[in-house]
Amino acid sequence: MPEAGKTRVLMVAEKPSLAESLSKLLAPGGHYETHRRTTPVHEWTGPFRSDPDAKFRFTSVTGHVYTMDFTSEYNSWAIEPQLLFSGNVRKMESNPKMKLTQHLANEAKNVDVLILWLDCDREGENICFEVIGNCKPFMNKPAQILRAKFSAITAEEVRRAMHNLGTPNENEAKAVDARQELDLKVGVAFTRFQTRFFQGKYGNLDSTVISYGPCQTPTLSFCVERHDRIQSFQPEPFWAIAATIQKDNQPVPLAWDRERIFDRQVAHLFLNSIESKNATVLSVETKKKSRQRPHALNTVELLKHCSSGLGISPSESMSIAERLYTQGYISYPRTETSRYPESFDLKSVLQEQSKQANWGQYCDELLQNGFQRPTGGTDVGDHPPITPMRVADEGELYGDTWRIYDFIARTFIGSISSNLQYASTTAKIAIGDERFECKGSQTVAPGFSAVMHWLKTPDEPIPEFTKGETLPIVSLTLREGKTSPPDYLTEAELIGLMEQNGIGTDASIPTHINNICQRNYVNVNGGARRLVPTNLGIVLIHGYQKIDPELSLPTMRSDMEQQLNLIASGKAPQKEVLQYFLDMFESKFAYFVKHVESMDELFEATFSTLAASGKPLSKCGKCKRYMKYIALKPNRLHCPTCDETYSLPMNGNIKLYRELRCPLDDFELVLYSTGSKGTGFPICPYCYNHPPFEDIKKGMGCNHCLHPTCAHSMVRNAICPCPESEQEVDPCQGRLILDATSAPRWKLSCNECNIVSTFLDTIKHVNIVKDEICEDCGTVILKAEFRENQNKQPVIGCVMCDEEMEALLATRFARKSVRRKHHGKRRRRKWVDPKVRKLYADMR
DNA sequence: GCAAGGTC
């Protein structure tokens, strides 16, 4: 038995917010002390088992500590994708900068008991073992490791969990490990193969990668399936009797009971059978009906409304919701739960909202007249439904942030309002032997729709008919119509389909949708946000359907999950299930590779080859003929004569650079620029793909080149290390380059980070003064010449130390800190890379 | 340049 006050307990939650709310519920009187560390640590003293004064510490991780990846040798695109299925994988820290593993180790020191409060789902169970791995080695021996199982964040539930501590379930964690490895291997193998195969052949695919994934591909498949239905739709003509009668001197259109007939002659028969010149009211009935108030809001419902009602994309909606959450306006926004626990304090949420200018009065009335508990919905036990926590007024939040807050607050208030009540009136009317009806409705009590205005139903008044009355017919005709095709899927419908088919989770659905948009497989059209697949999206899905339909089937994900359940429930060993799937997907992959021609036939019919794409731009150094620039993603130059492709950087402009040639390979230089405020530099297409010097990586422009004499090299244009090299955290390793490419607007820009400063537009020319280096800081001396109309003498000096020179830059570099540190004395600076210094010195 | 899952 431990001595009183000796037991040390560490508890860990999945995110900081839960560590805090659980601490509030667990610490005696809700009193604890918080220490701000990597993630906050809450501490208190309280009873634990036989120790009345145990020392508690509650901290958290931020989701998964690790992410799975291949070992470095498999991370090269040069490796045969087939080999990835048996490739080595490892777990790497998800966010190494955060140093979470160190944090866990620190907090676990001298701890006797570790209690895991991770989310109670499979991923949470997996994170348990990530936490254990980091804590156990530092804990007192023997280490006690316990798992809290909770299904709601309420006082009783949390207390109950604390008294029923169990052990973490390793099988569930192993099922997740298997899923991670499968997703990685299958996704990466197919993606690399497809990308290389199709990008190597076609010039107008307009996508950086031709990706495949067990969630993104079925997501795309839903959109293509709807497209196919629209394409194959055959409109059918139909006919209907259109009758209008007269009541109270007003024409009243009626609806035919048979609705429509697909045979013209039969429809005519019905029309001709009517001999009566009048209509007779057979019955009039008014029924009281009600529409139920909405249940509490979960993530998927939020995303659906944001898309269809507010026109905001799921990923944008989630990032706004997260911001609202971290600022305290709403509760945790990722939840499947749509039902409040019994103990949830609805009243204080309502009281808070009663301070609001737009709907506060409505809340007051609810408080006075009594509000309802929401009905329906399910409590999955993850987090409470999305709830407004802090009142906000319009103007305090802006634009879409306000619109989403407005929706969340109104939905909460609506969910505890009374139901909408309305009266529905139906008059049944006979014309000859045919039956018609006239329907109307009227709101009796608006209920929730008073605050959820978008759910208001407009009144549809109809005249007051009396049973048995006879009314004149205004017109009686046969109306011809055509059936119309379905429309493209709305984003909200797609979210619904993904949820139903178990593709993605509430947290990942926005990412998958975003993915298929970014990769240019679908476009989002119009305010209704309908998803229209592109040619690329269509040929991909049709290709899978030709080769192996299972690859894009929406059931694929859930089938796999079912097998993984066997691991989770301990019915099958992880190794066997994983190997079974790896073998299966490896053979599916081999089959796909062997039959990729079937998919390629579709590509051939839709896209143009590399040789037929692009516009002539720069000349090839080998054959001296024009290469063609492909401006679509991925940007590249293709030499049709040599049949070589040279990739180029994206997200910027590419132009020919004054027909200058690289002295190393004779390729014509191109100029890359990212707008007037961004960086720009020349690129030799050949060097960019085949680095000419050992120390230079692939994908670098002339602003990294070590060529000692070429006028465009880094060696000739670098003036000093990047000012950001003085940052304590993550110092920039780059160099400040004098950039002449945007002349007459001269710039200094870093060749690694995004630091750029422009010379004033009164400056006509800037050049490096040969053989001169600032004595104080080692920076190369520049000479800046003014435009003629300025009538000023050129300025010669150091951009870092000389006030006069500094003043010529639109934004000065942060040198003040250096001056302050050294009490006005300038610090001596050295080149970051002595090799460059030597080259530079040699050159002079 | 790759997947999907957590979360910030």
PDB file of N, CA and C in Angstrom, chain A residues 59-128:
ATOM      1  N   THR A  59      -2.590  15.973 -18.994  1.00  0.00           N
ATOM      2  CA  THR A  59      -2.143  16.686 -20.193  1.00  0.00           C
ATOM      3  C   THR A  59      -2.738  16.009 -21.422  1.00  0.00           C
ATOM      4  N   SER A  60      -2.256  16.366 -22.591  1.00  0.00           N
ATOM      5  CA  SER A  60      -2.866  15.816 -23.802  1.00  0.00           C
ATOM      6  C   SER A  60      -1.854  15.734 -24.931  1.00  0.00           C
ATOM      7  N   VAL A  61      -2.219  14.953 -25.911  1.00  0.00           N
ATOM      8  CA  VAL A  61      -1.500  14.982 -27.185  1.00  0.00           C
ATOM      9  C   VAL A  61      -2.332  15.851 -28.127  1.00  0.00           C
ATOM     10  N   THR A  62      -2.004  15.905 -29.395  1.00  0.00           N
ATOM     11  CA  THR A  62      -2.871  16.583 -30.368  1.00  0.00           C
ATOM     12  C   THR A  62      -3.112  15.602 -31.507  1.00  0.00           C
ATOM     13  N   GLY A  63      -4.031  14.681 -31.261  1.00  0.00           N
ATOM     14  CA  GLY A  63      -4.302  13.640 -32.258  1.00  0.00           C
ATOM     15  C   GLY A  63      -3.175  12.629 -32.268  1.00  0.00           C
ATOM     16  N   HIS A  64      -2.958  12.021 -33.428  1.00  0.00           N
ATOM     17  CA  HIS A  64      -1.905  11.016 -33.534  1.00  0.00           C
ATOM     18  C   HIS A  64      -0.533  11.631 -33.265  1.00  0.00           C
ATOM     19  N   VAL A  65       0.279  10.912 -32.496  1.00  0.00           N
ATOM     20  CA  VAL A  65       1.646  11.372 -32.240  1.00  0.00           C
ATOM     21  C   VAL A  65       2.518  11.027 -33.454  1.00  0.00           C
ATOM     22  N   TYR A  66       2.168   9.908 -34.078  1.00  0.00           N
ATOM     23  CA  TYR A  66       2.971   9.415 -35.196  1.00  0.00           C
ATOM     24  C   TYR A  66       2.140   9.315 -36.465  1.00  0.00           C
ATOM     25  N   THR A  67       2.862   9.316 -37.562  1.00  0.00           N
ATOM     26  CA  THR A  67       2.215   9.045 -38.836  1.00  0.00           C
ATOM     27  C   THR A  67       3.073   8.005 -39.549  1.00  0.00           C
ATOM     28  N   MET A  68       2.409   7.168 -40.356  1.00  0.00           N
ATOM     29  CA  MET A  68       3.179   6.095 -40.978  1.00  0.00           C
ATOM     30  C   MET A  68       3.731   6.553 -42.324  1.00  0.00           C
ATOM     31  N   ASP A  69       4.957   6.170 -42.598  1.00  0.00           N
ATOM     32  CA  ASP A  69       5.546   6.495 -43.900  1.00  0.00           C
ATOM     33  C   ASP A  69       6.524   5.389 -44.283  1.00  0.00           C
ATOM     34  N   PHE A  70       6.930   5.405 -45.543  1.00  0.00           N
ATOM     35  CA  PHE A  70       7.951   4.457 -45.979  1.00  0.00           C
ATOM     36  C   PHE A  70       9.301   4.871 -45.413  1.00  0.00           C
ATOM     37  N   THR A  71      10.211   3.919 -45.312  1.00  0.00           N
ATOM     38  CA  THR A  71      11.584   4.283 -45.002  1.00  0.00           C
ATOM     39  C   THR A  71      12.142   5.000 -46.229  1.00  0.00           C
ATOM     40  N   SER A  72      13.241   5.749 -46.034  1.00  0.00           N
ATOM     41  CA  SER A  72      13.653   6.707 -47.068  1.00  0.00           C
ATOM     42  C   SER A  72      13.907   6.059 -48.433  1.00  0.00           C
ATOM     43  N   GLU A  73      14.422   4.821 -48.438  1.00  0.00           N
ATOM     44  CA  GLU A  73      14.734   4.235 -49.760  1.00  0.00           C
ATOM     45  C   GLU A  73      13.476   4.036 -50.606  1.00  0.00           C
ATOM     46  N   TYR A  74      12.323   3.846 -49.926  1.00  0.00           N
ATOM     47  CA  TYR A  74      11.075   3.671 -50.679  1.00  0.00           C
ATOM     48  C   TYR A  74      10.399   4.997 -50.966  1.00  0.00           C
ATOM     49  N   ASN A  75      10.951   6.064 -50.416  1.00  0.00           N
ATOM     50  CA  ASN A  75      10.325   7.354 -50.644  1.00  0.00           C
ATOM     51  C   ASN A  75      10.787   8.012 -51.932  1.00  0.00           C
ATOM     52  N   SER A  76      11.586   7.303 -52.692  1.00  0.00           N
ATOM     53  CA  SER A  76      12.015   7.849 -53.975  1.00  0.00           C
ATOM     54  C   SER A  76      11.063   7.385 -55.077  1.00  0.00           C
ATOM     55  N   TRP A  77      10.777   8.310 -55.987  1.00  0.00           N
ATOM     56  CA  TRP A  77       9.877   7.965 -57.088  1.00  0.00           C
ATOM     57  C   TRP A  77      10.576   7.061 -58.102  1.00  0.00           C
ATOM     58  N   ALA A  78      11.896   6.886 -57.918  1.00  0.00           N
ATOM     59  CA  ALA A  78      12.640   6.054 -58.860  1.00  0.00           C
ATOM     60  C   ALA A  78      12.338   4.569 -58.624  1.00  0.00           C
ATOM     61  N   ILE A  79      11.851   4.247 -57.429  1.00  0.00           N
ATOM     62  CA  ILE A  79      11.645   2.829 -57.105  1.00  0.00           C
ATOM     63  C   ILE A  79      10.404   2.295 -57.824  1.00  0.00           C
ATOM     64  N   GLU A  80      10.497   1.029 -58.235  1.00  0.00           N
ATOM     65  CA  GLU A  80       9.384   0.358 -58.924  1.00  0.00           C
ATOM     66  C   GLU A  80       8.167   0.301 -57.981  1.00  0.00           C
ATOM     67  N   PRO A  81       7.014   0.879 -58.356  1.00  0.00           N
ATOM     68  CA  PRO A  81       5.881   0.929 -57.416  1.00  0.00           C
ATOM     69  C   PRO A  81       5.457  -0.452 -56.880  1.00  0.00           C
ATOM     70  N   GLN A  82       5.610  -1.468 -57.713  1.00  0.00           N
ATOM     71  CA  GLN A  82       5.214  -2.818 -57.281  1.00  0.00           C
ATOM     72  C   GLN A  82       5.940  -3.215 -55.982  1.00  0.00           C
ATOM     73  N   LEU A  83       7.192  -2.729 -55.837  1.00  0.00           N
ATOM     74  CA  LEU A  83       7.992  -3.112 -54.663  1.00  0.00           C
ATOM     75  C   LEU A  83       7.475  -2.485 -53.369  1.00  0.00           C
ATOM     76  N   LEU A  84       6.617  -1.471 -53.512  1.00  0.00           N
ATOM     77  CA  LEU A  84       6.138  -0.777 -52.313  1.00  0.00           C
ATOM     78  C   LEU A  84       5.300  -1.691 -51.416  1.00  0.00           C
ATOM     79  N   PHE A  85       4.645  -2.688 -52.046  1.00  0.00           N
ATOM     80  CA  PHE A  85       3.768  -3.546 -51.247  1.00  0.00           C
ATOM     81  C   PHE A  85       4.542  -4.333 -50.196  1.00  0.00           C
ATOM     82  N   SER A  86       5.814  -4.625 -50.501  1.00  0.00           N
ATOM     83  CA  SER A  86       6.619  -5.314 -49.490  1.00  0.00           C
ATOM     84  C   SER A  86       7.662  -4.365 -48.897  1.00  0.00           C
ATOM     85  N   GLY A  87       7.469  -3.056 -49.133  1.00  0.00           N
ATOM     86  CA  GLY A  87       8.426  -2.067 -48.651  1.00  0.00           C
ATOM     87  C   GLY A  87       8.374  -1.897 -47.142  1.00  0.00           C
ATOM     88  N   ASN A  88       9.454  -1.363 -46.586  1.00  0.00           N
ATOM     89  CA  ASN A  88       9.502  -1.134 -45.137  1.00  0.00           C
ATOM     90  C   ASN A  88       8.804   0.168 -44.795  1.00  0.00           C
ATOM     91  N   VAL A  89       8.043   0.109 -43.710  1.00  0.00           N
ATOM     92  CA  VAL A  89       7.400   1.333 -43.231  1.00  0.00           C
ATOM     93  C   VAL A  89       7.887   1.613 -41.814  1.00  0.00           C
ATOM     94  N   ARG A  90       7.720   2.875 -41.424  1.00  0.00           N
ATOM     95  CA  ARG A  90       8.111   3.246 -40.067  1.00  0.00           C
ATOM     96  C   ARG A  90       7.148   4.315 -39.581  1.00  0.00           C
ATOM     97  N   LYS A  91       7.135   4.489 -38.270  1.00  0.00           N
ATOM     98  CA  LYS A  91       6.293   5.548 -37.718  1.00  0.00           C
ATOM     99  C   LYS A  91       7.175   6.756 -37.454  1.00  0.00           C
ATOM    100  N   MET A  92       6.712   7.892 -37.938  1.00  0.00           N
ATOM    101  CA  MET A  92       7.476   9.112 -37.720  1.00  0.00           C
ATOM    102  C   MET A  92       6.606  10.086 -36.941  1.00  0.00           C
ATOM    103  N   GLU A  93       7.249  10.959 -36.195  1.00  0.00           N
ATOM    104  CA  GLU A  93       6.490  11.961 -35.445  1.00  0.00           C
ATOM    105  C   GLU A  93       5.648  12.793 -36.406  1.00  0.00           C
ATOM    106  N   SER A  94       4.362  12.937 -36.106  1.00  0.00           N
ATOM    107  CA  SER A  94       3.473  13.703 -36.994  1.00  0.00           C
ATOM    108  C   SER A  94       3.932  15.146 -37.067  1.00  0.00           C
ATOM    109  N   ASN A  95       4.341  15.672 -35.951  1.00  0.00           N
ATOM    110  CA  ASN A  95       4.706  17.081 -35.894  1.00  0.00           C
ATOM    111  C   ASN A  95       5.981  17.230 -35.064  1.00  0.00           C
ATOM    112  N   PRO A  96       7.136  16.951 -35.699  1.00  0.00           N
ATOM    113  CA  PRO A  96       8.394  16.914 -34.937  1.00  0.00           C
ATOM    114  C   PRO A  96       8.700  18.229 -34.221  1.00  0.00           C
ATOM    115  N   LYS A  97       8.270  19.344 -34.825  1.00  0.00           N
ATOM    116  CA  LYS A  97       8.565  20.639 -34.215  1.00  0.00           C
ATOM    117  C   LYS A  97       7.897  20.795 -32.856  1.00  0.00           C
ATOM    118  N   MET A  98       6.788  20.095 -32.692  1.00  0.00           N
ATOM    119  CA  MET A  98       6.024  20.246 -31.454  1.00  0.00           C
ATOM    120  C   MET A  98       6.712  19.546 -30.280  1.00  0.00           C
ATOM    121  N   LYS A  99       7.558  18.568 -30.573  1.00  0.00           N
ATOM    122  CA  LYS A  99       8.281  17.818 -29.538  1.00  0.00           C
ATOM    123  C   LYS A  99       7.339  17.188 -28.516  1.00  0.00           C
ATOM    124  N   LEU A 100       6.294  16.559 -29.035  1.00  0.00           N
ATOM    125  CA  LEU A 100       5.323  15.932 -28.135  1.00  0.00           C
ATOM    126  C   LEU A 100       5.898  14.720 -27.419  1.00  0.00           C
ATOM    127  N   THR A 101       6.756  13.955 -28.116  1.00  0.00           N
ATOM    128  CA  THR A 101       7.298  12.758 -27.483  1.00  0.00           C
ATOM    129  C   THR A 101       8.143  13.164 -26.272  1.00  0.00           C
ATOM    130  N   GLN A 102       8.883  14.257 -26.424  1.00  0.00           N
ATOM    131  CA  GLN A 102       9.684  14.758 -25.309  1.00  0.00           C
ATOM    132  C   GLN A 102       8.782  15.194 -24.161  1.00  0.00           C
ATOM    133  N   HIS A 103       7.701  15.863 -24.518  1.00  0.00           N
ATOM    134  CA  HIS A 103       6.735  16.331 -23.524  1.00  0.00           C
ATOM    135  C   HIS A 103       6.182  15.158 -22.727  1.00  0.00           C
ATOM    136  N   LEU A 104       5.781  14.101 -23.422  1.00  0.00           N
ATOM    137  CA  LEU A 104       5.214  12.927 -22.740  1.00  0.00           C
ATOM    138  C   LEU A 104       6.261  12.299 -21.818  1.00  0.00           C
ATOM    139  N   ALA A 105       7.484  12.193 -22.310  1.00  0.00           N
ATOM    140  CA  ALA A 105       8.549  11.602 -21.494  1.00  0.00           C
ATOM    141  C   ALA A 105       8.769  12.434 -20.230  1.00  0.00           C
ATOM    142  N   ASN A 106       8.801  13.756 -20.390  1.00  0.00           N
ATOM    143  CA  ASN A 106       8.999  14.635 -19.224  1.00  0.00           C
ATOM    144  C   ASN A 106       7.910  14.437 -18.177  1.00  0.00           C
ATOM    145  N   GLU A 107       6.664  14.420 -18.659  1.00  0.00           N
ATOM    146  CA  GLU A 107       5.546  14.342 -17.719  1.00  0.00           C
ATOM    147  C   GLU A 107       5.435  12.969 -17.074  1.00  0.00           C
ATOM    148  N   ALA A 108       6.014  11.943 -17.719  1.00  0.00           N
ATOM    149  CA  ALA A 108       5.874  10.578 -17.202  1.00  0.00           C
ATOM    150  C   ALA A 108       6.911  10.262 -16.127  1.00  0.00           C
ATOM    151  N   LYS A 109       7.894  11.130 -15.973  1.00  0.00           N
ATOM    152  CA  LYS A 109       8.963  10.850 -15.009  1.00  0.00           C
ATOM    153  C   LYS A 109       8.396  10.743 -13.593  1.00  0.00           C
ATOM    154  N   ASN A 110       8.787   9.697 -12.886  1.00  0.00           N
ATOM    155  CA  ASN A 110       8.368   9.444 -11.495  1.00  0.00           C
ATOM    156  C   ASN A 110       6.873   9.229 -11.332  1.00  0.00           C
ATOM    157  N   VAL A 111       6.213   8.872 -12.401  1.00  0.00           N
ATOM    158  CA  VAL A 111       4.770   8.636 -12.328  1.00  0.00           C
ATOM    159  C   VAL A 111       4.528   7.147 -12.080  1.00  0.00           C
ATOM    160  N   ASP A 112       3.527   6.845 -11.210  1.00  0.00           N
ATOM    161  CA  ASP A 112       3.224   5.442 -10.899  1.00  0.00           C
ATOM    162  C   ASP A 112       2.121   4.897 -11.800  1.00  0.00           C
ATOM    163  N   VAL A 113       1.147   5.768 -12.079  1.00  0.00           N
ATOM    164  CA  VAL A 113      -0.034   5.304 -12.811  1.00  0.00           C
ATOM    165  C   VAL A 113      -0.268   6.193 -14.033  1.00  0.00           C
ATOM    166  N   LEU A 114      -0.466   5.561 -15.179  1.00  0.00           N
ATOM    167  CA  LEU A 114      -0.818   6.300 -16.399  1.00  0.00           C
ATOM    168  C   LEU A 114      -2.260   5.971 -16.738  1.00  0.00           C
ATOM    169  N   ILE A 115      -3.095   6.984 -16.830  1.00  0.00           N
ATOM    170  CA  ILE A 115      -4.498   6.741 -17.196  1.00  0.00           C
ATOM    171  C   ILE A 115      -4.770   7.387 -18.550  1.00  0.00           C
ATOM    172  N   LEU A 116      -5.218   6.578 -19.488  1.00  0.00           N
ATOM    173  CA  LEU A 116      -5.411   7.027 -20.867  1.00  0.00           C
ATOM    174  C   LEU A 116      -6.856   7.453 -21.096  1.00  0.00           C
ATOM    175  N   TRP A 117      -7.030   8.744 -21.383  1.00  0.00           N
ATOM    176  CA  TRP A 117      -8.372   9.300 -21.633  1.00  0.00           C
ATOM    177  C   TRP A 117      -8.515   9.664 -23.108  1.00  0.00           C
ATOM    178  N   LEU A 118      -7.956   8.839 -23.978  1.00  0.00           N
ATOM    179  CA  LEU A 118      -8.069   9.161 -25.404  1.00  0.00           C
ATOM    180  C   LEU A 118      -9.481   8.871 -25.877  1.00  0.00           C
ATOM    181  N   ASP A 119      -9.870   9.496 -26.982  1.00  0.00           N
ATOM    182  CA  ASP A 119     -11.224   9.306 -27.513  1.00  0.00           C
ATOM    183  C   ASP A 119     -11.536   7.816 -27.575  1.00  0.00           C
ATOM    184  N   CYS A 120     -12.791   7.485 -27.302  1.00  0.00           N
ATOM    185  CA  CYS A 120     -13.148   6.067 -27.220  1.00  0.00           C
ATOM    186  C   CYS A 120     -13.559   5.530 -28.582  1.00  0.00           C
ATOM    187  N   ASP A 121     -12.647   5.572 -29.501  1.00  0.00           N
ATOM    188  CA  ASP A 121     -12.845   4.919 -30.797  1.00  0.00           C
ATOM    189  C   ASP A 121     -11.540   4.226 -31.158  1.00  0.00           C
ATOM    190  N   ARG A 122     -11.524   3.615 -32.328  1.00  0.00           N
ATOM    191  CA  ARG A 122     -10.381   2.804 -32.700  1.00  0.00           C
ATOM    192  C   ARG A 122      -9.094   3.624 -32.816  1.00  0.00           C
ATOM    193  N   GLU A 123      -9.224   4.824 -33.407  1.00  0.00           N
ATOM    194  CA  GLU A 123      -8.043   5.681 -33.537  1.00  0.00           C
ATOM    195  C   GLU A 123      -7.526   6.054 -32.146  1.00  0.00           C
ATOM    196  N   GLY A 124      -8.463   6.321 -31.229  1.00  0.00           N
ATOM    197  CA  GLY A 124      -8.073   6.675 -29.870  1.00  0.00           C
ATOM    198  C   GLY A 124      -7.297   5.545 -29.203  1.00  0.00           C
ATOM    199  N   GLU A 125      -7.750   4.321 -29.470  1.00  0.00           N
ATOM    200  CA  GLU A 125      -7.083   3.157 -28.886  1.00  0.00           C
ATOM    201  C   GLU A 125      -5.654   3.058 -29.427  1.00  0.00           C
ATOM    202  N   ASN A 126      -5.504   3.387 -30.709  1.00  0.00           N
ATOM    203  CA  ASN A 126      -4.185   3.366 -31.326  1.00  0.00           C
ATOM    204  C   ASN A 126      -3.276   4.427 -30.690  1.00  0.00           C
ATOM    205  N   ILE A 127      -3.848   5.606 -30.461  1.00  0.00           N
ATOM    206  CA  ILE A 127      -3.056   6.682 -29.863  1.00  0.00           C
ATOM    207  C   ILE A 127      -2.642   6.299 -28.436  1.00  0.00           C
ATOM    208  N   CYS A 128      -3.483   5.524 -27.737  1.00  0.00           N
ATOM    209  CA  CYS A 128      -3.120   5.016 -26.408  1.00  0.00           C
ATOM    210  C   CYS A 128      -1.727   4.401 -26.438  1.00  0.00           C
TER     211      CYS A 128
END
